[in-house]
Tab-separated table of C-alpha atoms and ligand atoms in Angstrom:
chain	number	residue	atom	x	y	z
A	281	MET	CA	-18.051	-19.152	16.224
A	282	ILE	CA	-18.054	-15.373	16.546
A	283	LYS	CA	-14.587	-13.989	17.307
A	284	LYS	CA	-14.190	-11.298	19.944
A	285	ILE	CA	-11.557	-8.914	18.656
A	286	ALA	CA	-9.707	-5.712	19.525
A	287	ILE	CA	-7.633	-3.413	17.314
A	288	LEU	CA	-5.008	-1.174	18.895
A	289	GLY	CA	-4.257	1.666	16.498
A	290	ALA	CA	-7.492	1.159	14.538
A	291	THR	CA	-7.240	4.483	12.702
A	292	GLY	CA	-3.787	3.802	11.216
A	293	SER	CA	-2.799	2.084	8.011
A	294	ILE	CA	-2.670	-1.430	9.547
A	295	GLY	CA	-5.770	-0.804	11.698
A	296	ILE	CA	-7.804	0.284	8.665
A	297	SER	CA	-6.583	-2.706	6.632
A	298	THR	CA	-7.586	-5.028	9.483
A	299	LEU	CA	-11.094	-3.555	9.538
A	300	ASP	CA	-11.243	-3.867	5.737
A	301	VAL	CA	-10.540	-7.591	6.078
A	302	ILE	CA	-13.229	-7.957	8.747
A	303	LYS	CA	-15.733	-5.972	6.688
A	304	LYS	CA	-16.051	-8.927	4.305
A	305	ASN	CA	-17.444	-11.132	7.080
A	306	LYS	CA	-18.723	-8.677	9.677
A	307	LYS	CA	-21.082	-11.206	11.221
A	308	ASP	CA	-18.138	-13.415	12.233
A	309	PHE	CA	-16.714	-10.724	14.509
A	310	ASP	CA	-17.670	-9.005	17.714
A	311	VAL	CA	-15.562	-5.823	17.830
A	312	VAL	CA	-14.902	-5.364	21.534
A	313	LEU	CA	-12.353	-2.533	21.380
A	314	LEU	CA	-10.950	-0.014	18.905
A	315	THR	CA	-8.240	2.468	19.940
A	316	ALA	CA	-6.701	5.634	18.499
A	317	ASN	CA	-4.702	8.645	19.612
A	318	ASN	CA	-5.907	11.804	17.815
A	319	ASN	CA	-8.109	10.824	14.931
A	320	TYR	CA	-11.416	11.000	16.811
A	321	LYS	CA	-13.548	11.377	13.685
A	322	LYS	CA	-12.228	8.191	12.093
A	323	LEU	CA	-12.470	6.292	15.384
A	324	SER	CA	-16.108	7.347	15.869
A	325	GLN	CA	-16.987	6.447	12.283
A	326	GLN	CA	-15.333	3.015	12.694
A	327	ALA	CA	-17.151	2.459	16.005
A	328	LYS	CA	-20.496	3.120	14.310
A	329	GLU	CA	-19.743	1.043	11.236
A	330	PHE	CA	-18.494	-1.983	13.203
A	331	LYS	CA	-20.796	-1.531	16.212
A	332	ALA	CA	-17.766	-1.539	18.506
A	333	ARG	CA	-18.582	-2.195	22.150
A	334	ASN	CA	-15.813	0.122	23.390
A	335	VAL	CA	-13.427	2.738	22.053
A	336	LEU	CA	-10.344	4.219	23.691
A	337	ILE	CA	-9.007	7.594	22.576
A	338	SER	CA	-5.575	8.064	24.142
A	339	ASN	CA	-5.446	11.818	23.734
A	340	LYS	CA	-7.812	13.084	26.433
A	341	LEU	CA	-8.432	16.332	24.508
A	342	PHE	CA	-10.681	14.405	22.137
A	343	TYR	CA	-12.701	12.458	24.706
A	344	LYS	CA	-15.701	14.814	24.660
A	345	LYS	CA	-15.714	14.951	20.881
A	346	VAL	CA	-15.867	11.143	20.618
A	347	LYS	CA	-18.562	11.057	23.309
A	348	LYS	CA	-20.597	13.544	21.310
A	349	LEU	CA	-20.202	11.739	18.014
A	350	LEU	CA	-21.190	8.426	19.628
A	351	ARG	CA	-23.993	9.776	21.822
A	352	ASN	CA	-26.680	7.786	20.015
A	353	SER	CA	-24.768	4.529	19.963
A	354	LYS	CA	-24.169	1.769	22.498
A	355	THR	CA	-20.365	2.183	22.272
A	356	LYS	CA	-18.682	3.005	25.579
A	357	VAL	CA	-15.985	5.669	25.357
A	358	PHE	CA	-12.738	5.662	27.371
A	359	CYS	CA	-9.695	7.908	27.231
A	360	GLY	CA	-6.076	8.378	28.295
A	361	ASN	CA	-4.273	5.480	29.919
A	362	THR	CA	-7.355	3.565	31.036
A	363	PRO	CA	-6.053	-0.002	31.497
A	364	ILE	CA	-7.393	-2.260	28.772
A	365	LYS	CA	-8.360	-4.953	31.271
A	366	LYS	CA	-10.772	-2.463	32.845
A	367	ILE	CA	-12.432	-1.892	29.484
A	368	VAL	CA	-12.503	-5.436	28.139
A	369	ARG	CA	-14.143	-7.922	30.411
A	370	GLY	CA	-13.353	-11.547	29.715
A	371	LYS	CA	-11.097	-13.051	27.095
A	372	LEU	CA	-10.559	-11.801	23.543
A	373	ASP	CA	-10.007	-14.229	20.684
A	374	TYR	CA	-7.786	-11.954	18.617
A	375	THR	CA	-6.067	-8.595	18.969
A	376	MET	CA	-4.216	-6.602	16.338
A	377	SER	CA	-1.419	-4.580	17.939
A	378	ALA	CA	-0.880	-1.738	15.461
A	379	ILE	CA	-0.012	1.383	17.415
A	380	VAL	CA	3.096	3.034	16.011
A	381	GLY	CA	6.188	3.443	18.200
A	382	ILE	CA	7.018	2.444	21.733
A	383	ALA	CA	3.640	3.928	22.776
A	384	GLY	CA	2.286	0.517	21.779
A	385	LEU	CA	4.373	-1.450	24.274
A	386	GLN	CA	2.211	-1.129	27.391
A	387	PRO	CA	-1.084	-1.781	25.513
A	388	THR	CA	0.530	-4.826	23.873
A	389	VAL	CA	1.581	-6.168	27.274
A	390	ASP	CA	-2.014	-5.612	28.451
A	391	VAL	CA	-3.623	-7.493	25.559
A	392	ILE	CA	-1.203	-10.410	25.808
A	393	LYS	CA	-2.781	-11.063	29.201
A	394	ILE	CA	-6.351	-11.183	27.880
A	395	SER	CA	-6.218	-12.251	24.240
A	396	LYS	CA	-5.808	-15.790	22.907
A	397	ILE	CA	-4.052	-14.525	19.768
A	398	VAL	CA	-2.107	-11.292	19.432
A	399	ALA	CA	-1.067	-10.314	15.922
A	400	ILE	CA	1.785	-7.803	16.231
A	401	ALA	CA	2.530	-5.161	13.625
A	402	ASN	CA	3.983	-2.763	16.223
A	403	LYS	CA	7.654	-3.655	15.680
A	404	GLU	CA	8.896	-0.994	18.106
A	405	ALA	CA	7.172	-2.837	20.970
A	406	ILE	CA	8.988	-6.014	19.927
A	407	ILE	CA	12.449	-4.540	19.559
A	408	CYS	CA	12.261	-2.585	22.822
A	409	GLY	CA	10.154	-4.853	24.999
A	410	TRP	CA	10.492	-8.434	23.808
A	411	ASP	CA	11.889	-9.647	27.140
A	412	ILE	CA	8.719	-8.410	28.827
A	413	LEU	CA	6.335	-9.505	26.095
A	414	SER	CA	7.797	-13.010	25.966
A	415	LYS	CA	7.470	-13.397	29.747
A	416	TYR	CA	3.712	-12.763	29.518
A	417	ILE	CA	3.341	-14.749	26.290
A	418	LYS	CA	4.625	-17.800	28.206
A	419	LYS	CA	2.674	-17.066	31.364
A	420	TYR	CA	-0.675	-16.540	29.607
A	421	LYS	CA	0.031	-19.043	26.782
A	422	THR	CA	-0.820	-16.391	24.214
A	423	LYS	CA	-0.258	-17.131	20.546
A	424	ILE	CA	1.819	-14.421	18.882
A	425	LEU	CA	1.664	-13.888	15.139
A	426	PRO	CA	3.962	-11.398	13.425
A	427	VAL	CA	2.207	-9.242	10.829
A	428	ASP	CA	5.179	-7.490	9.267
A	429	SER	CA	5.256	-9.047	5.787
A	430	GLU	CA	8.845	-10.323	6.105
A	431	HIS	CA	8.276	-11.831	9.542
A	432	PHE	CA	4.984	-13.351	8.590
A	433	SER	CA	6.859	-15.008	5.693
A	434	ILE	CA	9.778	-16.178	7.870
A	435	MET	CA	7.245	-17.725	10.261
A	436	GLU	CA	5.606	-19.599	7.371
A	437	LEU	CA	8.952	-20.750	5.955
A	438	THR	CA	10.615	-21.882	9.166
A	439	GLU	CA	7.790	-23.579	11.058
A	440	GLY	CA	9.274	-26.437	13.061
A	441	LYS	CA	12.859	-25.613	12.009
A	442	THR	CA	15.877	-24.929	14.214
A	443	ASN	CA	19.289	-23.285	13.776
A	444	ASN	CA	20.590	-26.666	12.631
A	445	ASP	CA	18.240	-26.657	9.630
A	446	ILE	CA	18.913	-23.126	8.460
A	447	GLU	CA	21.918	-21.575	6.760
A	448	GLU	CA	20.601	-18.100	6.012
A	449	ILE	CA	17.481	-15.944	6.295
A	450	ILE	CA	17.067	-13.079	3.871
A	451	ILE	CA	14.845	-10.131	4.635
A	452	THR	CA	14.100	-8.222	1.462
A	453	ALA	CA	14.038	-4.427	1.259
A	454	SER	CA	12.507	-2.395	-1.545
A	455	GLY	CA	15.209	0.246	-1.128
A	456	GLY	CA	12.491	2.899	-0.767
A	457	PRO	CA	11.998	6.001	-2.886
A	458	PHE	CA	15.717	6.902	-3.028
A	459	LEU	CA	17.182	3.621	-4.213
A	460	ASN	CA	18.214	5.173	-7.508
A	461	LEU	CA	18.902	8.675	-6.264
A	462	HIS	CA	22.568	9.709	-6.158
A	463	LYS	CA	24.032	9.626	-2.648
A	464	ASN	CA	24.954	13.320	-2.838
A	465	LYS	CA	21.325	14.311	-3.376
A	466	MET	CA	20.019	12.490	-0.290
A	467	SER	CA	20.719	15.408	2.055
A	468	LYS	CA	18.177	17.600	0.259
A	469	VAL	CA	15.165	15.275	0.084
A	470	THR	CA	11.883	16.534	1.571
A	471	PRO	CA	9.536	14.742	4.007
A	472	THR	CA	6.941	14.414	1.230
A	473	GLU	CA	9.460	12.736	-1.070
A	474	ALA	CA	10.724	10.467	1.715
A	475	ALA	CA	7.208	9.413	2.734
A	476	ASN	CA	6.316	8.502	-0.841
A	477	HIS	CA	7.086	4.779	-0.777
A	478	PRO	CA	7.139	3.235	-4.261
A	479	ASN	CA	5.296	0.002	-3.347
A	480	TRP	CA	3.472	0.305	-0.013
A	481	LYS	CA	0.887	2.718	1.405
A	482	MET	CA	1.853	2.981	5.068
A	483	GLY	CA	1.880	5.374	8.010
A	484	LYS	CA	4.341	8.284	7.882
A	485	LYS	CA	6.834	6.972	10.435
A	486	ILE	CA	7.406	3.580	8.832
A	487	SER	CA	7.564	5.245	5.397
A	488	ILE	CA	10.460	7.468	6.537
A	489	ASP	CA	12.092	4.451	8.202
A	490	SER	CA	11.814	2.631	4.866
A	491	ALA	CA	13.418	5.487	2.948
A	492	ASN	CA	16.698	5.314	4.919
A	493	LEU	CA	16.454	1.563	5.657
A	494	MET	CA	16.089	2.093	9.424
A	495	ASN	CA	13.001	-0.070	8.954
A	496	LYS	CA	15.286	-2.967	7.961
A	497	VAL	CA	17.480	-2.370	11.006
A	498	PHE	CA	14.355	-2.752	13.116
A	499	GLU	CA	13.180	-5.751	11.123
A	500	VAL	CA	16.389	-7.719	11.629
A	501	ILE	CA	16.190	-7.048	15.388
A	502	GLU	CA	12.480	-7.902	15.341
A	503	ALA	CA	13.170	-11.231	13.616
A	504	TYR	CA	16.044	-12.015	15.968
A	505	LYS	CA	13.779	-11.407	18.964
A	506	ILE	CA	10.748	-13.346	17.729
A	507	PHE	CA	12.432	-16.372	16.190
A	508	ASN	CA	15.046	-18.514	17.861
A	509	PHE	CA	17.618	-18.231	15.080
A	510	ARG	CA	21.165	-16.978	15.505
A	511	LYS	CA	21.746	-13.315	14.699
A	512	ASP	CA	24.455	-14.068	12.134
A	513	LYS	CA	21.908	-15.913	9.961
A	514	TYR	CA	20.140	-12.714	8.859
A	515	ARG	CA	20.915	-10.727	5.702
A	516	ILE	CA	19.173	-7.857	3.958
A	517	VAL	CA	18.841	-7.968	0.173
A	518	ILE	CA	17.391	-5.191	-1.951
A	519	HIS	CA	14.450	-6.318	-4.055
A	520	PRO	CA	12.811	-3.193	-5.501
A	521	GLN	CA	9.588	-4.946	-6.596
A	522	SER	CA	8.701	-6.037	-2.996
A	523	TYR	CA	7.121	-9.213	-4.338
A	524	VAL	CA	9.409	-11.611	-2.488
A	525	HIS	CA	9.200	-10.930	1.246
A	526	SER	CA	11.773	-13.312	2.620
A	527	ILE	CA	14.028	-16.124	1.445
A	528	VAL	CA	15.346	-18.982	3.562
A	529	ARG	CA	18.325	-21.128	2.564
A	530	PHE	CA	18.166	-24.485	4.303
A	531	LYS	CA	21.025	-26.834	5.088
A	532	ASN	CA	19.362	-29.582	3.053
A	533	GLY	CA	20.122	-27.613	-0.118
A	534	LEU	CA	16.652	-26.135	-0.589
A	535	ILE	CA	15.961	-22.443	-0.868
A	536	LYS	CA	12.393	-21.287	-0.254
A	537	MET	CA	10.866	-17.885	-0.688
A	538	ILE	CA	7.461	-16.374	-0.125
A	539	LEU	CA	5.928	-14.096	-2.712
A	540	TYR	CA	2.750	-12.092	-2.554
A	541	ASN	CA	1.340	-8.765	-3.672
A	542	THR	CA	2.220	-5.647	-1.703
A	543	ASP	CA	-0.998	-5.677	0.289
A	544	MET	CA	-0.864	-5.928	4.079
A	545	LYS	CA	-4.368	-7.416	4.010
A	546	ILE	CA	-2.739	-10.684	2.955
A	547	PRO	CA	-0.670	-11.283	6.128
A	548	ILE	CA	-3.437	-9.692	8.224
A	549	SER	CA	-6.165	-12.000	6.921
A	550	ASN	CA	-3.866	-14.994	7.394
A	551	THR	CA	-3.376	-14.083	11.058
A	552	LEU	CA	-7.152	-13.638	11.425
A	553	TYR	CA	-8.310	-16.762	9.667
A	554	GLY	CA	-5.304	-19.077	10.046
A	555	LYS	CA	-4.796	-21.921	7.604
A	556	LYS	CA	-8.479	-21.863	6.587
A	557	ASN	CA	-8.006	-18.452	5.062
A	558	ASN	CA	-9.542	-18.467	1.615
A	559	ILE	CA	-11.027	-15.034	1.427
A	560	PHE	CA	-8.413	-13.624	-0.892
A	561	LYS	CA	-8.864	-13.589	-4.627
A	562	ILE	CA	-5.436	-12.679	-5.908
A	563	ARG	CA	-4.533	-12.033	-9.496
A	564	LYS	CA	-3.094	-14.768	-11.693
A	565	ILE	CA	0.706	-14.894	-11.473
A	566	ASP	CA	2.012	-12.424	-14.001
A	567	THR	CA	5.016	-13.949	-15.790
A	568	LYS	CA	6.061	-10.570	-17.217
A	569	PHE	CA	6.243	-9.233	-13.695
A	570	LEU	CA	8.126	-12.294	-12.448
A	571	SER	CA	10.692	-11.938	-15.215
A	572	LYS	CA	11.421	-8.368	-14.109
A	573	MET	CA	12.243	-9.244	-10.505
A	574	THR	CA	15.684	-8.037	-9.461
A	575	PHE	CA	17.862	-8.435	-6.369
A	576	GLU	CA	20.988	-6.586	-5.231
A	577	ASP	CA	23.126	-6.156	-2.145
A	578	VAL	CA	22.689	-3.142	0.123
A	579	ASN	CA	25.248	-0.371	-0.340
A	580	PRO	CA	26.152	0.658	3.247
A	581	LYS	CA	27.775	3.869	2.000
A	582	LYS	CA	24.425	4.966	0.647
A	583	PHE	CA	22.407	3.461	3.490
A	584	PRO	CA	24.685	3.720	6.556
A	585	SER	CA	21.759	2.822	8.831
A	586	VAL	CA	22.481	-0.869	8.160
A	587	ASN	CA	25.686	-0.586	10.201
A	588	LEU	CA	23.475	-0.027	13.240
A	589	ILE	CA	22.279	-3.640	13.159
A	590	LYS	CA	25.517	-5.040	14.601
A	591	LYS	CA	25.634	-2.298	17.228
A	592	CYS	CA	22.044	-2.966	18.262
A	593	LEU	CA	22.577	-6.695	18.555
A	594	ASN	CA	25.999	-6.657	20.213
A	595	PHE	CA	26.184	-3.694	22.616
A	596	GLY	CA	23.784	-3.823	25.577
A	597	PRO	CA	20.286	-5.364	25.683
A	598	LEU	CA	18.634	-1.939	25.741
A	599	THR	CA	20.571	-0.580	22.741
A	600	PRO	CA	17.558	-1.162	20.439
A	601	THR	CA	15.418	0.885	22.874
A	602	ILE	CA	17.928	3.751	22.693
A	603	VAL	CA	18.135	3.610	18.905
A	604	ASN	CA	14.361	3.393	18.587
A	605	ALA	CA	13.712	6.361	20.907
A	606	SER	CA	16.332	8.439	19.155
A	607	ASN	CA	14.879	7.505	15.774
A	608	GLU	CA	11.301	8.372	16.844
A	609	VAL	CA	12.430	11.849	17.918
A	610	LEU	CA	14.494	12.369	14.766
A	611	VAL	CA	11.771	11.210	12.372
A	612	ASN	CA	9.411	13.760	13.933
A	613	LEU	CA	12.066	16.486	13.613
A	614	PHE	CA	12.572	15.543	9.973
A	615	LEU	CA	8.820	15.487	9.276
A	616	THR	CA	8.529	18.996	10.737
A	617	LYS	CA	11.532	20.101	8.627
A	618	LYS	CA	13.768	20.874	11.611
A	619	ILE	CA	16.553	18.529	10.471
A	620	GLY	CA	17.641	17.022	7.167
A	621	PHE	CA	17.081	13.440	6.043
A	622	LEU	CA	20.699	12.338	6.601
A	623	ASP	CA	20.738	13.840	10.107
A	624	ILE	CA	18.544	10.970	11.325
A	625	VAL	CA	21.213	8.271	11.125
A	626	LYS	CA	24.082	10.706	11.822
A	627	THR	CA	22.513	11.762	15.122
A	628	ILE	CA	21.683	8.194	16.155
A	629	ASN	CA	25.386	7.383	15.732
A	630	LYS	CA	26.346	10.293	17.979
A	631	ILE	CA	24.338	8.909	20.877
A	632	PHE	CA	26.621	5.851	21.031
A	633	LYS	CA	29.458	8.186	22.018
A	634	ASP	CA	27.623	9.677	24.998
A	635	LYS	CA	29.267	9.017	28.356
A	636	ASP	CA	26.011	7.585	29.785
A	637	PHE	CA	25.254	5.355	26.801
A	638	LYS	CA	26.695	2.149	28.246
A	639	LYS	CA	24.982	2.660	31.588
A	640	TYR	CA	21.544	2.766	29.941
A	641	ALA	CA	22.248	0.204	27.222
A	642	LYS	CA	23.284	-2.412	29.767
A	643	ARG	CA	20.205	-2.219	31.975
A	644	ASN	CA	18.009	-5.228	32.516
A	645	PRO	CA	15.530	-5.330	29.594
A	646	ALA	CA	12.916	-7.323	31.491
A	647	SER	CA	11.701	-4.284	33.423
A	648	LEU	CA	9.221	-1.838	31.930
A	649	LYS	CA	10.560	0.830	34.296
A	650	ASN	CA	14.094	0.396	32.890
A	651	ILE	CA	12.797	0.593	29.338
A	652	LYS	CA	10.842	3.776	30.077
A	653	MET	CA	13.826	5.420	31.813
A	654	THR	CA	16.170	4.471	28.979
A	655	ASP	CA	13.654	5.633	26.378
A	656	ASN	CA	13.285	9.006	28.190
A	657	TRP	CA	17.043	9.435	28.458
A	658	ALA	CA	17.567	8.715	24.753
A	659	ARG	CA	14.786	11.137	23.754
A	660	LEU	CA	16.281	13.934	25.826
A	661	LYS	CA	19.829	13.298	24.567
A	662	THR	CA	18.653	13.195	20.960
A	663	THR	CA	16.720	16.439	21.342
A	664	ASN	CA	19.801	18.101	22.851
A	665	LEU	CA	22.005	16.768	20.066
A	666	SER	CA	19.614	18.172	17.452
A	667	ILE	CA	19.283	21.787	18.626
B	294	LIG	P1	-0.029	4.748	11.361
B	294	LIG	O1	0.755	5.954	11.681
B	294	LIG	O2	-0.779	4.721	10.080
B	294	LIG	O3	-1.063	4.421	12.542
B	294	LIG	C1	-0.663	4.430	13.864
B	294	LIG	C2	-1.821	4.139	14.803
B	294	LIG	O4	-1.349	4.278	16.146
B	294	LIG	C3	-2.972	5.132	14.671
B	294	LIG	O5	-4.180	4.502	14.969
B	294	LIG	C4	-2.652	6.183	15.729
B	294	LIG	O6	-3.774	6.914	16.184
B	294	LIG	C5	-2.123	5.289	16.837
B	294	LIG	N1	-1.203	5.987	17.737
B	294	LIG	C6	-0.159	6.770	17.394
B	294	LIG	N2	0.452	7.248	18.497
B	294	LIG	C7	-0.233	6.769	19.554
B	294	LIG	C8	-0.110	6.927	20.961
B	294	LIG	N3	0.847	7.696	21.511
B	294	LIG	N4	-0.975	6.261	21.755
B	294	LIG	C9	-1.951	5.499	21.222
B	294	LIG	N5	-2.139	5.316	19.909
B	294	LIG	C10	-1.282	5.941	19.081
B	294	LIG	O7	0.994	3.525	11.436
B	294	LIG	P2	0.971	2.150	10.620
B	294	LIG	O8	-0.393	1.546	10.639
B	294	LIG	O9	1.658	2.356	9.317
B	294	LIG	O10	1.957	1.261	11.485
B	294	LIG	C11	1.573	0.729	12.743
B	294	LIG	C12	2.678	-0.217	13.224
B	294	LIG	O11	2.745	-1.308	12.303
B	294	LIG	C13	4.071	0.429	13.214
B	294	LIG	O12	4.824	-0.087	14.273
B	294	LIG	C14	4.678	-0.026	11.883
B	294	LIG	O13	6.093	-0.100	11.937
B	294	LIG	C15	4.059	-1.420	11.757
B	294	LIG	N6	3.939	-1.891	10.383
B	294	LIG	C16	3.208	-1.183	9.471
B	294	LIG	C17	3.088	-1.608	8.169
B	294	LIG	C18	2.243	-0.870	7.175
B	294	LIG	O14	2.082	-1.359	6.049
B	294	LIG	N7	1.666	0.258	7.502
B	294	LIG	C19	3.787	-2.841	7.698
B	294	LIG	C20	4.480	-3.534	8.761
B	294	LIG	C21	4.558	-3.059	10.036
B	294	LIG	P3	-4.248	8.284	15.404
B	294	LIG	O15	-4.589	7.871	14.019
B	294	LIG	O16	-5.409	8.725	16.159
B	294	LIG	O17	-3.076	9.219	15.458
């Protein structure tokens, strides 16, 4: 049966990988919607290649350009905040939610209402808006599949298990490009160096988050939100080769881990094809590579971001929204060379001391309005703290 699919954030790293997976069996898919923000050329090229029925370019400045590029095609072009349910008529079989940042929250809520399966890469939507997402997941009986490699692995390892079965869940971290750099040199690193991840080719934001381990802070929160396991079960372990994605220690004495190559097409194709996925031809297991695998504990003096995990999980329910908003602002300031690399985590810590912090952190997380107000407040505070 032909699958009707949508990709939110089609022009990004995950979006492109998703289309690469589909390319192998184009005839199995009816591409109903592709979205992007600025990259109108890529979006138009993808629309032509995959004969997309609709495209949505969020930045209205590029609407006319997309229209022009797609003038000879059947693709309908939308822009701005056009509600997805107005674009997509009827039910989708599968949606990939791969917009970066909290900008992906509203579109993810929208697709949960109209898609049978939603694969979520957009971790910021999960950590800020899980209370809202889960309400609609239940109401519309939508199947949610995490795409983040660690979460995809935890899902595979813990299917049917409860807190009573599990002792510990390890999320691995490569340690990023500065794992072996002396702590004193971290203040001087450039955006180009920070974005140069040793194992993964990803978008800029997640690459910076990986370099200071903020990505792991988000991943622990993400796992805690998605799975029903206690927060004290999670641990981060550095594994520079990124071959093992997560490890679960069970109470029956078994320890299981999931290993695969650093290629996001593997979790993506598994969410697309389910258990019948056999489209991947992976290399024979390389024993030399296996014998070089190493693991070590995180040094919180070098990566102080990890101390934010406890704060995010124990202060108020909207603390992750505050930390995420602050981090989004700071990553952009770092990328445009307005602040140094270490200022990201330092400034996030300052926001906890603000007199209004508790008021915003304690708001009800099940309201999109509350999340937006808290997000706006944190952005403004962070900007003020950084100038
Ligand atoms: P990219 O930066 O490569 O792509 C982001 C996508 O989101 C682009 O299509 C971009 O459009 C679109 N976008 C950005 N801002 C907006 C906005 N305001 N409104 C609408 N669309 C917007 O990111 P990645 O693909 O690397 O990551 C996407 C998500 O997946 C992130 O949450 C990340 O943490 C998560 N993730 C990524 C992994 C990876 O390997 N890349 C691994 C695991 C999780 P445009 O191109 O036009 O700017």
